[in-house]
Amino acid sequence: MPNTLDKSYVQNGPWRDGVFQGKVVFVTGGAGTICRVQAEAMVLLGAKAAIIGRNVEKTKKAAAEIAELGDSADCVLGIGGVDVREVADMKRAVEQTVAAFGRIDYVIAGAAGNFLADMTNLSSRAFKTVLDIDLVGSYNTVKATLSELAKNKGAVLFVSATLHYTGTPLQAHVSAAKAGVDALSNVLAVELGPLGIRCNCIAPGLIGGTEGVDRLSGGLPVTDAVKKIPLQRPGLTKDIADGTVYLFSPAASYTTGTILVVDGGAWHLGNLMGTHFPETLKRKQSVLKSKF
């Protein structure tokens, strides 16, 4: 499958084999492009993983495929039919994970929703839905896993974005949600620090071949967009995996309340739509102007 890892990630990479042996990671949105590769990296380095998602079939399939990277077929648990907006669903997912693996050490709060919409075409209901999934869902995820995190002095990684660093058009809903995720992480880093729990964010930029970039580009080629990235290449899912491993590893034991931006320096240049996908923006804006 494209954009996934294999065992060469450990063989050719900088990370110590087995660094997460005996640990368990709980991943919401684990069947998606970004969160899946985060889970893969953790499993390749010895962790067991619980993959949490709404779509039962997709979640089970992703879990089975990720398990092929681990030491045994039962090192990954797929828990479908879970809506991060529902507290009862999250509680059930945590109970199943602890029943299967005995503990939870790391949490990746990555369930998210996104689409392109200007304000005239973005209903209040749609706006609220994205905030509920991205922000409230992140809160529910930490709330449900808190006792396990405290018991094991664990760590949380929120999957954020760079959209809200500038006024990114067509992304009011996601920008508001991710700004809230950043703030939530900062507050929890302070509140939960005395319990030994670390909370950080990872903020992916243009990561090639992902669902997010496909949506933001409006189906247009990203070749021109890549030329505007300071490092002159699209991000790889491996780049997100590496950032994830670092923030969960002992190397980051004194790192909490931070946002690790993985975007090749692109966020310094302005909003993503205006700078990297201007044609998509022009198309949407022409429709908007025609209404007034």
PDB file of C-alpha atoms in Angstrom:
ATOM      1  CA  MET A   1       0.000   0.000   0.000  1.00  0.00           C
ATOM      2  CA  PRO A   2       1.260   3.551  -0.712  1.00  0.00           C
ATOM      3  CA  ASN A   3       2.436   5.815   2.080  1.00  0.00           C
ATOM      4  CA  THR A   4       2.866   3.005   4.565  1.00  0.00           C
ATOM      5  CA  LEU A   5       5.984   1.827   6.349  1.00  0.00           C
ATOM      6  CA  ASP A   6       7.795  -1.507   6.266  1.00  0.00           C
ATOM      7  CA  LYS A   7      10.535  -3.107   8.351  1.00  0.00           C
ATOM      8  CA  SER A   8      13.235  -1.072   6.621  1.00  0.00           C
ATOM      9  CA  TYR A   9      11.967   1.828   8.733  1.00  0.00           C
ATOM     10  CA  VAL A  10      13.735   0.239  11.703  1.00  0.00           C
ATOM     11  CA  GLN A  11      16.612  -1.330   9.809  1.00  0.00           C
ATOM     12  CA  ASN A  12      17.640   1.906   8.051  1.00  0.00           C
ATOM     13  CA  GLY A  13      16.385   4.481  10.535  1.00  0.00           C
ATOM     14  CA  PRO A  14      17.825   6.225  13.591  1.00  0.00           C
ATOM     15  CA  TRP A  15      15.521   4.643  16.181  1.00  0.00           C
ATOM     16  CA  ARG A  16      16.544   1.865  18.532  1.00  0.00           C
ATOM     17  CA  ASP A  17      14.760  -1.381  17.734  1.00  0.00           C
ATOM     18  CA  GLY A  18      12.269  -2.266  20.467  1.00  0.00           C
ATOM     19  CA  VAL A  19      12.282   1.173  22.082  1.00  0.00           C
ATOM     20  CA  PHE A  20       8.526   0.821  22.735  1.00  0.00           C
ATOM     21  CA  GLN A  21       8.566  -2.843  23.723  1.00  0.00           C
ATOM     22  CA  GLY A  22       5.920  -3.563  26.350  1.00  0.00           C
ATOM     23  CA  LYS A  23       4.068  -0.313  25.626  1.00  0.00           C
ATOM     24  CA  VAL A  24       0.585   0.212  24.187  1.00  0.00           C
ATOM     25  CA  VAL A  25      -0.588   3.054  21.942  1.00  0.00           C
ATOM     26  CA  PHE A  26      -4.252   4.018  21.533  1.00  0.00           C
ATOM     27  CA  VAL A  27      -4.914   5.711  18.170  1.00  0.00           C
ATOM     28  CA  THR A  28      -8.122   7.447  17.095  1.00  0.00           C
ATOM     29  CA  GLY A  29      -8.368   7.885  13.341  1.00  0.00           C
ATOM     30  CA  GLY A  30      -5.844   5.068  12.999  1.00  0.00           C
ATOM     31  CA  ALA A  31      -7.195   3.880   9.658  1.00  0.00           C
ATOM     32  CA  GLY A  32      -6.507   7.269   8.041  1.00  0.00           C
ATOM     33  CA  THR A  33      -3.335   8.113   6.145  1.00  0.00           C
ATOM     34  CA  ILE A  34      -1.496  10.148   8.788  1.00  0.00           C
ATOM     35  CA  CYS A  35      -2.553   8.279  11.917  1.00  0.00           C
ATOM     36  CA  ARG A  36      -2.030   4.914  10.300  1.00  0.00           C
ATOM     37  CA  VAL A  37       1.639   5.599   9.633  1.00  0.00           C
ATOM     38  CA  GLN A  38       2.036   6.845  13.209  1.00  0.00           C
ATOM     39  CA  ALA A  39       0.644   3.533  14.437  1.00  0.00           C
ATOM     40  CA  GLU A  40       2.872   1.600  12.045  1.00  0.00           C
ATOM     41  CA  ALA A  41       6.003   3.275  13.377  1.00  0.00           C
ATOM     42  CA  MET A  42       5.050   2.496  16.967  1.00  0.00           C
ATOM     43  CA  VAL A  43       4.322  -1.168  16.142  1.00  0.00           C
ATOM     44  CA  LEU A  44       7.557  -1.539  14.170  1.00  0.00           C
ATOM     45  CA  LEU A  45       9.408  -0.298  17.254  1.00  0.00           C
ATOM     46  CA  GLY A  46       7.792  -2.813  19.573  1.00  0.00           C
ATOM     47  CA  ALA A  47       4.507  -1.304  20.770  1.00  0.00           C
ATOM     48  CA  LYS A  48       1.097  -2.894  20.651  1.00  0.00           C
ATOM     49  CA  ALA A  49      -1.647  -0.726  19.182  1.00  0.00           C
ATOM     50  CA  ALA A  50      -5.382  -0.202  19.368  1.00  0.00           C
ATOM     51  CA  ILE A  51      -6.748   1.326  16.162  1.00  0.00           C
ATOM     52  CA  ILE A  52      -9.981   3.216  16.788  1.00  0.00           C
ATOM     53  CA  GLY A  53     -12.399   4.244  14.033  1.00  0.00           C
ATOM     54  CA  ARG A  54     -16.016   4.696  13.019  1.00  0.00           C
ATOM     55  CA  ASN A  55     -15.979   2.433   9.969  1.00  0.00           C
ATOM     56  CA  VAL A  56     -15.847  -1.130  11.256  1.00  0.00           C
ATOM     57  CA  GLU A  57     -14.575  -2.819   8.102  1.00  0.00           C
ATOM     58  CA  LYS A  58     -11.957  -0.163   7.312  1.00  0.00           C
ATOM     59  CA  THR A  59     -10.678  -0.142  10.899  1.00  0.00           C
ATOM     60  CA  LYS A  60     -10.402  -3.934  11.121  1.00  0.00           C
ATOM     61  CA  LYS A  61      -8.635  -4.105   7.752  1.00  0.00           C
ATOM     62  CA  ALA A  62      -6.110  -1.422   8.711  1.00  0.00           C
ATOM     63  CA  ALA A  63      -5.434  -3.132  12.044  1.00  0.00           C
ATOM     64  CA  ALA A  64      -4.797  -6.481  10.368  1.00  0.00           C
ATOM     65  CA  GLU A  65      -2.378  -4.905   7.892  1.00  0.00           C
ATOM     66  CA  ILE A  66      -0.502  -2.994  10.585  1.00  0.00           C
ATOM     67  CA  ALA A  67      -0.241  -6.176  12.661  1.00  0.00           C
ATOM     68  CA  GLU A  68       1.865  -7.733   9.875  1.00  0.00           C
ATOM     69  CA  LEU A  69       4.636  -5.311  10.871  1.00  0.00           C
ATOM     70  CA  GLY A  70       4.701  -6.468  14.476  1.00  0.00           C
ATOM     71  CA  ASP A  71       5.870  -9.517  16.371  1.00  0.00           C
ATOM     72  CA  SER A  72       2.526 -11.320  16.283  1.00  0.00           C
ATOM     73  CA  ALA A  73      -0.889 -11.208  14.639  1.00  0.00           C
ATOM     74  CA  ASP A  74      -2.519 -10.120  17.885  1.00  0.00           C
ATOM     75  CA  CYS A  75      -0.265  -7.094  18.514  1.00  0.00           C
ATOM     76  CA  VAL A  76      -2.828  -4.753  16.925  1.00  0.00           C
ATOM     77  CA  LEU A  77      -6.471  -4.480  17.910  1.00  0.00           C
ATOM     78  CA  GLY A  78      -9.001  -2.899  15.550  1.00  0.00           C
ATOM     79  CA  ILE A  79     -11.987  -1.347  17.309  1.00  0.00           C
ATOM     80  CA  GLY A  80     -14.580  -0.049  14.857  1.00  0.00           C
ATOM     81  CA  GLY A  81     -17.977   1.507  15.387  1.00  0.00           C
ATOM     82  CA  VAL A  82     -16.489   4.166  17.669  1.00  0.00           C
ATOM     83  CA  ASP A  83     -17.473   7.834  17.386  1.00  0.00           C
ATOM     84  CA  VAL A  84     -15.035  10.086  19.267  1.00  0.00           C
ATOM     85  CA  ARG A  85     -17.907  12.493  19.910  1.00  0.00           C
ATOM     86  CA  GLU A  86     -19.636   9.879  22.059  1.00  0.00           C
ATOM     87  CA  VAL A  87     -18.241   9.441  25.578  1.00  0.00           C
ATOM     88  CA  ALA A  88     -19.739   5.956  25.922  1.00  0.00           C
ATOM     89  CA  ASP A  89     -18.050   4.820  22.704  1.00  0.00           C
ATOM     90  CA  MET A  90     -14.676   6.050  23.916  1.00  0.00           C
ATOM     91  CA  LYS A  91     -15.092   4.393  27.290  1.00  0.00           C
ATOM     92  CA  ARG A  92     -15.902   1.098  25.562  1.00  0.00           C
ATOM     93  CA  ALA A  93     -12.841   1.376  23.297  1.00  0.00           C
ATOM     94  CA  VAL A  94     -10.572   1.986  26.289  1.00  0.00           C
ATOM     95  CA  GLU A  95     -12.053  -0.964  28.171  1.00  0.00           C
ATOM     96  CA  GLN A  96     -11.513  -3.253  25.163  1.00  0.00           C
ATOM     97  CA  THR A  97      -7.928  -2.071  24.788  1.00  0.00           C
ATOM     98  CA  VAL A  98      -7.078  -2.628  28.442  1.00  0.00           C
ATOM     99  CA  ALA A  99      -8.794  -6.031  28.376  1.00  0.00           C
ATOM    100  CA  ALA A 100      -6.677  -7.047  25.387  1.00  0.00           C
ATOM    101  CA  PHE A 101      -3.323  -5.469  26.266  1.00  0.00           C
ATOM    102  CA  GLY A 102      -3.510  -4.655  29.975  1.00  0.00           C
ATOM    103  CA  ARG A 103      -2.552  -0.975  29.706  1.00  0.00           C
ATOM    104  CA  ILE A 104      -2.381   2.217  27.650  1.00  0.00           C
ATOM    105  CA  ASP A 105       0.851   4.229  27.607  1.00  0.00           C
ATOM    106  CA  TYR A 106       0.487   6.528  24.613  1.00  0.00           C
ATOM    107  CA  VAL A 107      -2.496   8.224  23.006  1.00  0.00           C
ATOM    108  CA  ILE A 108      -2.711   9.679  19.502  1.00  0.00           C
ATOM    109  CA  ALA A 109      -5.808  11.871  19.148  1.00  0.00           C
ATOM    110  CA  GLY A 110      -6.095  11.993  15.393  1.00  0.00           C
ATOM    111  CA  ALA A 111      -9.743  11.545  14.381  1.00  0.00           C
ATOM    112  CA  ALA A 112     -10.634  14.491  12.157  1.00  0.00           C
ATOM    113  CA  GLY A 113     -12.848  15.771   9.375  1.00  0.00           C
ATOM    114  CA  ASN A 114     -12.166  18.275   6.603  1.00  0.00           C
ATOM    115  CA  PHE A 115     -13.535  19.619   3.327  1.00  0.00           C
ATOM    116  CA  LEU A 116     -13.304  22.886   1.376  1.00  0.00           C
ATOM    117  CA  ALA A 117     -16.068  25.393   2.061  1.00  0.00           C
ATOM    118  CA  ASP A 118     -16.382  29.165   2.150  1.00  0.00           C
ATOM    119  CA  MET A 119     -18.640  30.671   4.796  1.00  0.00           C
ATOM    120  CA  THR A 120     -21.642  31.070   2.493  1.00  0.00           C
ATOM    121  CA  ASN A 121     -21.604  27.339   1.812  1.00  0.00           C
ATOM    122  CA  LEU A 122     -20.620  26.219   5.297  1.00  0.00           C
ATOM    123  CA  SER A 123     -23.665  25.597   7.451  1.00  0.00           C
ATOM    124  CA  SER A 124     -23.578  26.066  11.191  1.00  0.00           C
ATOM    125  CA  ARG A 125     -24.233  22.358  11.524  1.00  0.00           C
ATOM    126  CA  ALA A 126     -21.238  21.460   9.347  1.00  0.00           C
ATOM    127  CA  PHE A 127     -19.043  23.918  11.238  1.00  0.00           C
ATOM    128  CA  LYS A 128     -20.094  22.381  14.549  1.00  0.00           C
ATOM    129  CA  THR A 129     -19.605  18.842  13.275  1.00  0.00           C
ATOM    130  CA  VAL A 130     -15.933  19.458  12.490  1.00  0.00           C
ATOM    131  CA  LEU A 131     -15.362  21.115  15.877  1.00  0.00           C
ATOM    132  CA  ASP A 132     -17.090  18.192  17.585  1.00  0.00           C
ATOM    133  CA  ILE A 133     -14.944  15.596  15.827  1.00  0.00           C
ATOM    134  CA  ASP A 134     -11.585  17.386  15.928  1.00  0.00           C
ATOM    135  CA  LEU A 135     -11.745  19.285  19.209  1.00  0.00           C
ATOM    136  CA  VAL A 136     -14.411  17.675  21.400  1.00  0.00           C
ATOM    137  CA  GLY A 137     -13.295  14.275  20.118  1.00  0.00           C
ATOM    138  CA  SER A 138      -9.720  15.019  21.177  1.00  0.00           C
ATOM    139  CA  TYR A 139     -10.923  16.023  24.633  1.00  0.00           C
ATOM    140  CA  ASN A 140     -13.043  12.881  24.939  1.00  0.00           C
ATOM    141  CA  THR A 141     -10.081  10.741  23.907  1.00  0.00           C
ATOM    142  CA  VAL A 142      -7.825  12.086  26.648  1.00  0.00           C
ATOM    143  CA  LYS A 143     -10.648  12.042  29.197  1.00  0.00           C
ATOM    144  CA  ALA A 144     -11.375   8.374  28.493  1.00  0.00           C
ATOM    145  CA  THR A 145      -7.715   7.316  28.696  1.00  0.00           C
ATOM    146  CA  LEU A 146      -6.712   9.565  31.605  1.00  0.00           C
ATOM    147  CA  SER A 147      -6.595   6.928  34.344  1.00  0.00           C
ATOM    148  CA  GLU A 148      -4.368   4.698  32.216  1.00  0.00           C
ATOM    149  CA  LEU A 149      -2.104   7.597  31.278  1.00  0.00           C
ATOM    150  CA  ALA A 150      -1.743   8.614  34.916  1.00  0.00           C
ATOM    151  CA  LYS A 151      -1.051   5.048  36.010  1.00  0.00           C
ATOM    152  CA  ASN A 152       1.694   4.623  33.399  1.00  0.00           C
ATOM    153  CA  LYS A 153       2.985   8.226  33.265  1.00  0.00           C
ATOM    154  CA  GLY A 154       2.082   8.241  29.611  1.00  0.00           C
ATOM    155  CA  ALA A 155       2.003  10.771  26.802  1.00  0.00           C
ATOM    156  CA  VAL A 156      -0.574  12.283  24.462  1.00  0.00           C
ATOM    157  CA  LEU A 157       0.011  13.448  20.902  1.00  0.00           C
ATOM    158  CA  PHE A 158      -2.667  15.565  19.242  1.00  0.00           C
ATOM    159  CA  VAL A 159      -2.680  15.714  15.452  1.00  0.00           C
ATOM    160  CA  SER A 160      -3.050  19.396  14.623  1.00  0.00           C
ATOM    161  CA  ALA A 161      -2.381  21.426  11.449  1.00  0.00           C
ATOM    162  CA  THR A 162      -0.855  24.720  10.302  1.00  0.00           C
ATOM    163  CA  LEU A 163      -4.057  26.147   8.794  1.00  0.00           C
ATOM    164  CA  HIS A 164      -4.844  28.408  11.732  1.00  0.00           C
ATOM    165  CA  TYR A 165      -1.435  30.096  11.831  1.00  0.00           C
ATOM    166  CA  THR A 166      -2.743  32.440   9.130  1.00  0.00           C
ATOM    167  CA  GLY A 167      -6.177  33.233   7.739  1.00  0.00           C
ATOM    168  CA  THR A 168      -6.600  30.198   5.502  1.00  0.00           C
ATOM    169  CA  PRO A 169      -9.701  30.652   3.324  1.00  0.00           C
ATOM    170  CA  LEU A 170     -12.139  27.785   2.869  1.00  0.00           C
ATOM    171  CA  GLN A 171     -10.928  26.325   6.157  1.00  0.00           C
ATOM    172  CA  ALA A 172     -12.756  28.283   8.872  1.00  0.00           C
ATOM    173  CA  HIS A 173     -14.149  25.120  10.445  1.00  0.00           C
ATOM    174  CA  VAL A 174     -10.883  23.189  10.591  1.00  0.00           C
ATOM    175  CA  SER A 175      -8.812  26.235  11.524  1.00  0.00           C
ATOM    176  CA  ALA A 176     -11.070  26.940  14.499  1.00  0.00           C
ATOM    177  CA  ALA A 177     -10.982  23.275  15.545  1.00  0.00           C
ATOM    178  CA  LYS A 178      -7.211  22.904  15.298  1.00  0.00           C
ATOM    179  CA  ALA A 179      -6.568  26.182  17.095  1.00  0.00           C
ATOM    180  CA  GLY A 180      -8.669  24.715  19.885  1.00  0.00           C
ATOM    181  CA  VAL A 181      -6.674  21.479  19.795  1.00  0.00           C
ATOM    182  CA  ASP A 182      -3.427  23.438  20.224  1.00  0.00           C
ATOM    183  CA  ALA A 183      -4.885  25.341  23.171  1.00  0.00           C
ATOM    184  CA  LEU A 184      -6.247  22.149  24.707  1.00  0.00           C
ATOM    185  CA  SER A 185      -2.836  20.501  24.471  1.00  0.00           C
ATOM    186  CA  ASN A 186      -1.129  23.469  26.119  1.00  0.00           C
ATOM    187  CA  VAL A 187      -3.591  23.516  29.021  1.00  0.00           C
ATOM    188  CA  LEU A 188      -3.414  19.767  29.564  1.00  0.00           C
ATOM    189  CA  ALA A 189       0.380  19.848  29.471  1.00  0.00           C
ATOM    190  CA  VAL A 190       0.232  22.184  32.476  1.00  0.00           C
ATOM    191  CA  GLU A 191      -2.619  20.454  34.292  1.00  0.00           C
ATOM    192  CA  LEU A 192      -1.434  16.881  33.771  1.00  0.00           C
ATOM    193  CA  GLY A 193       2.298  17.480  34.055  1.00  0.00           C
ATOM    194  CA  PRO A 194       2.311  16.824  37.816  1.00  0.00           C
ATOM    195  CA  LEU A 195       0.847  13.378  37.053  1.00  0.00           C
ATOM    196  CA  GLY A 196       3.804  12.624  34.790  1.00  0.00           C
ATOM    197  CA  ILE A 197       1.702  12.938  31.621  1.00  0.00           C
ATOM    198  CA  ARG A 198       3.164  14.795  28.651  1.00  0.00           C
ATOM    199  CA  CYS A 199       0.952  16.446  25.992  1.00  0.00           C
ATOM    200  CA  ASN A 200       2.204  17.679  22.632  1.00  0.00           C
ATOM    201  CA  CYS A 201       0.918  18.398  19.126  1.00  0.00           C
ATOM    202  CA  ILE A 202       2.271  17.422  15.748  1.00  0.00           C
ATOM    203  CA  ALA A 203       1.247  19.720  12.882  1.00  0.00           C
ATOM    204  CA  PRO A 204       1.661  18.165   9.410  1.00  0.00           C
ATOM    205  CA  GLY A 205       1.980  20.391   6.383  1.00  0.00           C
ATOM    206  CA  LEU A 206       1.712  19.230   2.780  1.00  0.00           C
ATOM    207  CA  ILE A 207       2.245  15.479   3.114  1.00  0.00           C
ATOM    208  CA  GLY A 208       2.171  13.832  -0.291  1.00  0.00           C
ATOM    209  CA  GLY A 209      -0.482  11.263  -1.139  1.00  0.00           C
ATOM    210  CA  THR A 210      -2.646  11.893   1.913  1.00  0.00           C
ATOM    211  CA  GLU A 211      -6.398  12.346   2.091  1.00  0.00           C
ATOM    212  CA  GLY A 212      -5.941  15.854   3.494  1.00  0.00           C
ATOM    213  CA  VAL A 213      -3.809  17.124   0.614  1.00  0.00           C
ATOM    214  CA  ASP A 214      -6.168  15.555  -1.926  1.00  0.00           C
ATOM    215  CA  ARG A 215      -9.024  17.561  -0.423  1.00  0.00           C
ATOM    216  CA  LEU A 216      -7.117  20.835  -0.107  1.00  0.00           C
ATOM    217  CA  SER A 217      -5.743  20.691  -3.636  1.00  0.00           C
ATOM    218  CA  GLY A 218      -9.208  20.222  -5.076  1.00  0.00           C
ATOM    219  CA  GLY A 219      -7.832  17.423  -7.238  1.00  0.00           C
ATOM    220  CA  LEU A 220      -5.262  19.691  -8.891  1.00  0.00           C
ATOM    221  CA  PRO A 221      -1.575  18.684  -9.222  1.00  0.00           C
ATOM    222  CA  VAL A 222       0.637  19.717  -6.296  1.00  0.00           C
ATOM    223  CA  THR A 223       3.803  20.217  -8.388  1.00  0.00           C
ATOM    224  CA  ASP A 224       3.671  24.018  -8.238  1.00  0.00           C
ATOM    225  CA  ALA A 225       2.801  23.928  -4.550  1.00  0.00           C
ATOM    226  CA  VAL A 226       5.906  21.890  -3.782  1.00  0.00           C
ATOM    227  CA  LYS A 227       8.124  24.509  -5.446  1.00  0.00           C
ATOM    228  CA  LYS A 228       6.968  27.030  -2.851  1.00  0.00           C
ATOM    229  CA  ILE A 229       8.018  24.900   0.113  1.00  0.00           C
ATOM    230  CA  PRO A 230      11.418  26.037   1.485  1.00  0.00           C
ATOM    231  CA  LEU A 231      12.756  22.465   1.563  1.00  0.00           C
ATOM    232  CA  GLN A 232      11.574  21.973  -2.035  1.00  0.00           C
ATOM    233  CA  ARG A 233       9.801  18.672  -1.547  1.00  0.00           C
ATOM    234  CA  PRO A 234       6.481  17.375  -0.296  1.00  0.00           C
ATOM    235  CA  GLY A 235       6.427  15.863   3.139  1.00  0.00           C
ATOM    236  CA  LEU A 236       6.449  12.096   3.510  1.00  0.00           C
ATOM    237  CA  THR A 237       4.303  10.115   5.888  1.00  0.00           C
ATOM    238  CA  LYS A 238       7.632   8.874   7.251  1.00  0.00           C
ATOM    239  CA  ASP A 239       8.366  12.455   8.354  1.00  0.00           C
ATOM    240  CA  ILE A 240       5.252  12.350  10.530  1.00  0.00           C
ATOM    241  CA  ALA A 241       6.226   8.900  11.823  1.00  0.00           C
ATOM    242  CA  ASP A 242       9.642  10.208  12.858  1.00  0.00           C
ATOM    243  CA  GLY A 243       8.140  13.182  14.675  1.00  0.00           C
ATOM    244  CA  THR A 244       5.728  10.875  16.468  1.00  0.00           C
ATOM    245  CA  VAL A 245       8.453   8.478  17.572  1.00  0.00           C
ATOM    246  CA  TYR A 246      10.560  11.350  18.888  1.00  0.00           C
ATOM    247  CA  LEU A 247       7.742  12.878  20.942  1.00  0.00           C
ATOM    248  CA  PHE A 248       6.848   9.518  22.510  1.00  0.00           C
ATOM    249  CA  SER A 249      10.431   8.378  23.017  1.00  0.00           C
ATOM    250  CA  PRO A 250      12.620   8.864  26.095  1.00  0.00           C
ATOM    251  CA  ALA A 251      14.488  11.516  24.076  1.00  0.00           C
ATOM    252  CA  ALA A 252      11.487  13.824  24.613  1.00  0.00           C
ATOM    253  CA  SER A 253      11.005  13.050  28.304  1.00  0.00           C
ATOM    254  CA  TYR A 254      11.302  16.764  29.177  1.00  0.00           C
ATOM    255  CA  THR A 255       9.254  18.002  26.219  1.00  0.00           C
ATOM    256  CA  THR A 256       5.619  18.891  26.845  1.00  0.00           C
ATOM    257  CA  GLY A 257       3.246  21.642  25.752  1.00  0.00           C
ATOM    258  CA  THR A 258       4.936  22.002  22.369  1.00  0.00           C
ATOM    259  CA  ILE A 259       3.803  21.943  18.744  1.00  0.00           C
ATOM    260  CA  LEU A 260       6.105  20.132  16.341  1.00  0.00           C
ATOM    261  CA  VAL A 261       5.487  21.592  12.885  1.00  0.00           C
ATOM    262  CA  VAL A 262       6.440  19.160  10.113  1.00  0.00           C
ATOM    263  CA  ASP A 263       5.926  21.126   6.898  1.00  0.00           C
ATOM    264  CA  GLY A 264       9.317  21.954   5.404  1.00  0.00           C
ATOM    265  CA  GLY A 265       9.031  25.543   6.609  1.00  0.00           C
ATOM    266  CA  ALA A 266       5.980  26.279   4.448  1.00  0.00           C
ATOM    267  CA  TRP A 267       3.864  27.904   7.144  1.00  0.00           C
ATOM    268  CA  HIS A 268       6.203  30.899   7.242  1.00  0.00           C
ATOM    269  CA  LEU A 269       5.134  31.856   3.712  1.00  0.00           C
ATOM    270  CA  GLY A 270       1.436  32.497   4.284  1.00  0.00           C
ATOM    271  CA  ASN A 271      -1.865  30.661   4.130  1.00  0.00           C
ATOM    272  CA  LEU A 272      -1.903  27.266   2.481  1.00  0.00           C
ATOM    273  CA  MET A 273      -4.681  27.965  -0.014  1.00  0.00           C
ATOM    274  CA  GLY A 274      -3.383  31.351  -1.187  1.00  0.00           C
ATOM    275  CA  THR A 275       0.262  30.327  -1.410  1.00  0.00           C
ATOM    276  CA  HIS A 276       0.182  26.682  -2.429  1.00  0.00           C
ATOM    277  CA  PHE A 277      -3.189  26.093  -4.073  1.00  0.00           C
ATOM    278  CA  PRO A 278      -4.127  29.472  -5.630  1.00  0.00           C
ATOM    279  CA  GLU A 279      -6.103  27.917  -8.489  1.00  0.00           C
ATOM    280  CA  THR A 280      -8.327  26.029  -6.071  1.00  0.00           C
ATOM    281  CA  LEU A 281      -8.870  29.251  -4.145  1.00  0.00           C
ATOM    282  CA  LYS A 282      -9.672  31.256  -7.311  1.00  0.00           C
ATOM    283  CA  ARG A 283     -12.250  28.699  -8.387  1.00  0.00           C
ATOM    284  CA  LYS A 284     -13.998  28.824  -5.020  1.00  0.00           C
ATOM    285  CA  GLN A 285     -13.807  32.613  -4.753  1.00  0.00           C
ATOM    286  CA  SER A 286     -15.349  33.099  -8.194  1.00  0.00           C
ATOM    287  CA  VAL A 287     -18.356  31.090  -7.065  1.00  0.00           C
ATOM    288  CA  LEU A 288     -18.536  33.110  -3.865  1.00  0.00           C
ATOM    289  CA  LYS A 289     -18.430  36.470  -5.686  1.00  0.00           C
ATOM    290  CA  SER A 290     -21.184  35.397  -8.039  1.00  0.00           C
ATOM    291  CA  LYS A 291     -23.573  35.244  -5.097  1.00  0.00           C
ATOM    292  CA  PHE A 292     -23.245  38.923  -4.212  1.00  0.00           C
TER     293      PHE A 292
END
